[in-house]
mmCIF file of C-alpha atoms in Angstrom:
data_model
loop_
_atom_site.group_PDB
_atom_site.id
_atom_site.type_symbol
_atom_site.label_atom_id
_atom_site.label_comp_id
_atom_site.label_asym_id
_atom_site.label_seq_id
_atom_site.Cartn_x
_atom_site.Cartn_y
_atom_site.Cartn_z
ATOM 1 C CA UNK A 1 160.126 142.914 108.715
ATOM 2 C CA UNK A 2 157.973 140.486 110.630
ATOM 3 C CA UNK A 3 154.653 139.003 110.915
ATOM 4 C CA UNK A 4 151.991 141.747 110.653
ATOM 5 C CA UNK A 5 148.668 141.514 112.588
ATOM 6 C CA UNK A 6 145.788 140.914 110.658
ATOM 7 C CA UNK A 7 142.832 143.417 109.845
ATOM 8 C CA UNK A 8 140.105 141.617 111.211
ATOM 9 C CA UNK A 9 136.189 141.651 109.521
ATOM 10 C CA UNK A 10 134.073 143.724 109.622
ATOM 11 C CA UNK A 11 136.782 146.446 109.799
ATOM 12 C CA UNK A 12 135.592 148.247 106.702
ATOM 13 C CA UNK A 13 139.167 148.387 105.156
ATOM 14 C CA UNK A 14 138.574 144.576 104.479
ATOM 15 C CA UNK A 15 135.127 146.397 101.709
ATOM 16 C CA UNK A 16 137.419 149.246 100.786
ATOM 17 C CA UNK A 17 139.686 148.860 97.370
ATOM 18 C CA UNK A 18 143.135 149.209 97.591
ATOM 19 C CA UNK A 19 144.980 152.026 95.495
ATOM 20 C CA UNK A 20 147.610 151.738 92.478
ATOM 21 C CA UNK A 21 151.184 151.215 93.416
ATOM 22 C CA UNK A 22 152.275 153.110 90.254
ATOM 23 C CA UNK A 23 155.902 152.191 91.028
ATOM 24 C CA UNK A 24 157.813 149.370 92.840
ATOM 25 C CA UNK A 25 160.466 151.246 95.203
ATOM 26 C CA UNK A 26 162.181 149.929 98.378
ATOM 27 C CA UNK A 27 159.052 150.538 100.420
ATOM 28 C CA UNK A 28 156.756 148.454 98.665
ATOM 29 C CA UNK A 29 159.687 145.669 98.375
ATOM 30 C CA UNK A 30 159.628 146.122 102.447
ATOM 31 C CA UNK A 31 155.720 146.070 102.303
ATOM 32 C CA UNK A 32 156.106 142.275 100.306
ATOM 33 C CA UNK A 33 158.931 141.366 103.021
ATOM 34 C CA UNK A 34 156.362 141.600 105.398
ATOM 35 C CA UNK A 35 153.875 139.697 103.810
ATOM 36 C CA UNK A 36 155.468 136.790 102.829
ATOM 37 C CA UNK A 37 156.829 136.844 106.478
ATOM 38 C CA UNK A 38 153.497 137.367 107.205
ATOM 39 C CA UNK A 39 152.016 134.681 105.488
ATOM 40 C CA UNK A 40 154.489 131.861 105.771
ATOM 41 C CA UNK A 41 153.604 132.277 109.513
ATOM 42 C CA UNK A 42 149.546 131.603 108.717
ATOM 43 C CA UNK A 43 150.581 129.222 106.760
ATOM 44 C CA UNK A 44 148.946 130.121 103.771
ATOM 45 C CA UNK A 45 149.099 130.674 100.103
ATOM 46 C CA UNK A 46 148.557 133.768 99.239
ATOM 47 C CA UNK A 47 148.354 137.587 100.916
ATOM 48 C CA UNK A 48 146.673 140.900 99.867
ATOM 49 C CA UNK A 49 148.497 144.231 101.341
ATOM 50 C CA UNK A 50 145.133 145.662 102.996
ATOM 51 C CA UNK A 51 144.647 142.176 104.770
ATOM 52 C CA UNK A 52 147.474 143.817 107.184
ATOM 53 C CA UNK A 53 145.931 146.961 106.622
ATOM 54 C CA UNK A 54 148.913 148.494 103.819
ATOM 55 C CA UNK A 55 145.813 149.564 101.631
ATOM 56 C CA UNK A 56 148.046 149.383 98.257
ATOM 57 C CA UNK A 57 147.267 146.714 95.480
ATOM 58 C CA UNK A 58 150.172 144.543 96.395
ATOM 59 C CA UNK A 59 149.956 140.889 96.529
ATOM 60 C CA UNK A 60 152.241 137.507 97.325
ATOM 61 C CA UNK A 61 150.842 134.143 96.332
ATOM 62 C CA UNK A 62 153.212 130.843 97.359
ATOM 63 C CA UNK A 63 151.621 127.687 95.945
ATOM 64 C CA UNK A 64 154.399 125.529 95.768
ATOM 65 C CA UNK A 65 154.890 122.273 97.821
ATOM 66 C CA UNK A 66 158.567 122.879 99.214
ATOM 67 C CA UNK A 67 157.856 126.982 99.457
ATOM 68 C CA UNK A 68 159.804 129.891 99.513
ATOM 69 C CA UNK A 69 158.352 130.248 95.828
ATOM 70 C CA UNK A 70 156.689 133.447 96.483
ATOM 71 C CA UNK A 71 155.137 135.658 93.375
ATOM 72 C CA UNK A 72 155.552 139.680 94.388
ATOM 73 C CA UNK A 73 153.041 141.345 92.420
ATOM 74 C CA UNK A 74 151.872 145.284 92.356
ATOM 75 C CA UNK A 75 148.864 146.088 90.637
ATOM 76 C CA UNK A 76 147.977 142.947 89.472
ATOM 77 C CA UNK A 77 145.256 142.298 86.837
ATOM 78 C CA UNK A 78 143.782 139.862 84.983
ATOM 79 C CA UNK A 79 143.266 139.729 81.922
ATOM 80 C CA UNK A 80 141.969 136.270 80.725
ATOM 81 C CA UNK A 81 140.124 133.426 82.698
ATOM 82 C CA UNK A 82 139.382 130.142 81.610
ATOM 83 C CA UNK A 83 136.024 129.175 81.002
ATOM 84 C CA UNK A 84 136.721 125.539 83.051
ATOM 85 C CA UNK A 85 136.158 126.235 86.340
ATOM 86 C CA UNK A 86 138.003 124.848 89.675
ATOM 87 C CA UNK A 87 135.768 124.435 93.047
ATOM 88 C CA UNK A 88 138.344 124.809 96.065
ATOM 89 C CA UNK A 89 137.832 125.134 99.886
ATOM 90 C CA UNK A 90 138.619 128.925 100.899
ATOM 91 C CA UNK A 91 139.516 130.797 103.778
ATOM 92 C CA UNK A 92 141.272 133.362 105.365
ATOM 93 C CA UNK A 93 142.725 134.927 108.657
ATOM 94 C CA UNK A 94 140.471 137.685 108.674
ATOM 95 C CA UNK A 95 137.525 135.731 108.689
ATOM 96 C CA UNK A 96 138.933 133.006 111.149
ATOM 97 C CA UNK A 97 137.141 129.452 111.581
ATOM 98 C CA UNK A 98 135.308 129.425 108.445
ATOM 99 C CA UNK A 99 135.479 128.323 105.277
ATOM 100 C CA UNK A 100 133.722 127.703 102.030
ATOM 101 C CA UNK A 101 133.666 125.661 98.981
ATOM 102 C CA UNK A 102 134.010 129.212 95.700
ATOM 103 C CA UNK A 103 134.440 127.836 92.117
ATOM 104 C CA UNK A 104 136.659 130.140 89.887
ATOM 105 C CA UNK A 105 138.327 130.020 86.500
ATOM 106 C CA UNK A 106 140.721 126.987 86.652
ATOM 107 C CA UNK A 107 143.760 129.313 84.702
ATOM 108 C CA UNK A 108 143.901 133.048 84.389
ATOM 109 C CA UNK A 109 146.264 134.739 82.616
ATOM 110 C CA UNK A 110 147.752 138.274 85.239
ATOM 111 C CA UNK A 111 149.497 141.337 84.382
ATOM 112 C CA UNK A 112 151.401 142.953 87.192
ATOM 113 C CA UNK A 113 154.430 144.440 87.892
ATOM 114 C CA UNK A 114 156.974 142.523 89.727
ATOM 115 C CA UNK A 115 159.746 143.173 91.999
ATOM 116 C CA UNK A 116 162.278 145.084 89.723
ATOM 117 C CA UNK A 117 159.593 147.165 88.726
ATOM 118 C CA UNK A 118 158.510 145.513 85.334
ATOM 119 C CA UNK A 119 155.282 144.907 83.804
ATOM 120 C CA UNK A 120 155.081 141.020 83.377
ATOM 121 C CA UNK A 121 152.065 138.797 82.327
ATOM 122 C CA UNK A 122 151.763 135.103 83.467
ATOM 123 C CA UNK A 123 149.698 132.258 83.397
ATOM 124 C CA UNK A 124 148.668 130.912 86.841
ATOM 125 C CA UNK A 125 146.618 127.068 87.053
ATOM 126 C CA UNK A 126 144.822 125.514 89.544
ATOM 127 C CA UNK A 127 145.706 126.318 93.330
ATOM 128 C CA UNK A 128 148.118 129.262 92.323
ATOM 129 C CA UNK A 129 145.517 130.585 90.000
ATOM 130 C CA UNK A 130 142.886 130.701 92.813
ATOM 131 C CA UNK A 131 145.247 132.399 94.979
ATOM 132 C CA UNK A 132 145.879 135.395 92.696
ATOM 133 C CA UNK A 133 142.457 135.336 92.013
ATOM 134 C CA UNK A 134 141.425 135.740 96.398
ATOM 135 C CA UNK A 135 144.596 138.142 96.348
ATOM 136 C CA UNK A 136 142.602 140.508 93.212
ATOM 137 C CA UNK A 137 139.349 140.127 95.174
ATOM 138 C CA UNK A 138 140.789 141.748 98.650
ATOM 139 C CA UNK A 139 142.499 144.565 96.515
ATOM 140 C CA UNK A 140 139.575 145.184 94.741
ATOM 141 C CA UNK A 141 137.913 145.488 98.728
ATOM 142 C CA UNK A 142 135.528 141.673 98.056
ATOM 143 C CA UNK A 143 136.113 138.737 100.085
ATOM 144 C CA UNK A 144 135.615 134.878 99.290
ATOM 145 C CA UNK A 145 132.500 134.791 100.749
ATOM 146 C CA UNK A 146 131.191 137.633 98.356
ATOM 147 C CA UNK A 147 131.327 134.713 95.376
ATOM 148 C CA UNK A 148 128.695 132.591 97.536
ATOM 149 C CA UNK A 149 125.163 132.885 97.498
ATOM 150 C CA UNK A 150 123.424 134.965 99.826
ATOM 151 C CA UNK A 151 121.973 132.434 102.116
ATOM 152 C CA UNK A 152 125.431 130.284 102.100
ATOM 153 C CA UNK A 153 127.136 134.023 102.779
ATOM 154 C CA UNK A 154 125.057 135.151 105.218
ATOM 155 C CA UNK A 155 125.498 131.826 107.165
ATOM 156 C CA UNK A 156 129.194 131.704 107.175
ATOM 157 C CA UNK A 157 129.286 135.459 108.396
ATOM 158 C CA UNK A 158 127.291 134.962 111.298
ATOM 159 C CA UNK A 159 128.988 131.783 112.233
ATOM 160 C CA UNK A 160 132.259 134.070 111.637
ATOM 161 C CA UNK A 161 130.493 136.697 113.769
ATOM 162 C CA UNK A 162 129.529 134.289 117.069
ATOM 163 C CA UNK A 163 133.696 133.074 116.615
ATOM 164 C CA UNK A 164 134.454 136.654 116.613
#
């Protein structure tokens, strides 16, 4: 277990949809442990496995103020999203030095396999919802900049290129 290095943009893995997990086993649990260590070291509020080069549909989210409340998700999918939006400044360790305000649904209901391998449906709101959606985007081969206008996205990617 430990902190893993990030895949850096423009690595193609960041644009590749991750493979379904199907079942939770000890290998998946070890990946989750590494992901939590890596997320805490950032520090961040979420991490998707492709961000560290593991091309599986695994994510961890911890938007708690006290930390240590990470939710482990395998094969997460959004079942319902609220119509009410929420704007939040988003960033990614895969695109260091840049961020952007992104509008997403304020609340989502997500189904996923938990650490026991059970299918769970859970509601997330505010920062938790933003982080879950951000991680699912990574699992689908999308970055937060893909949710911006083309002009804004191109500007941020140019800035990221200069910093990288």
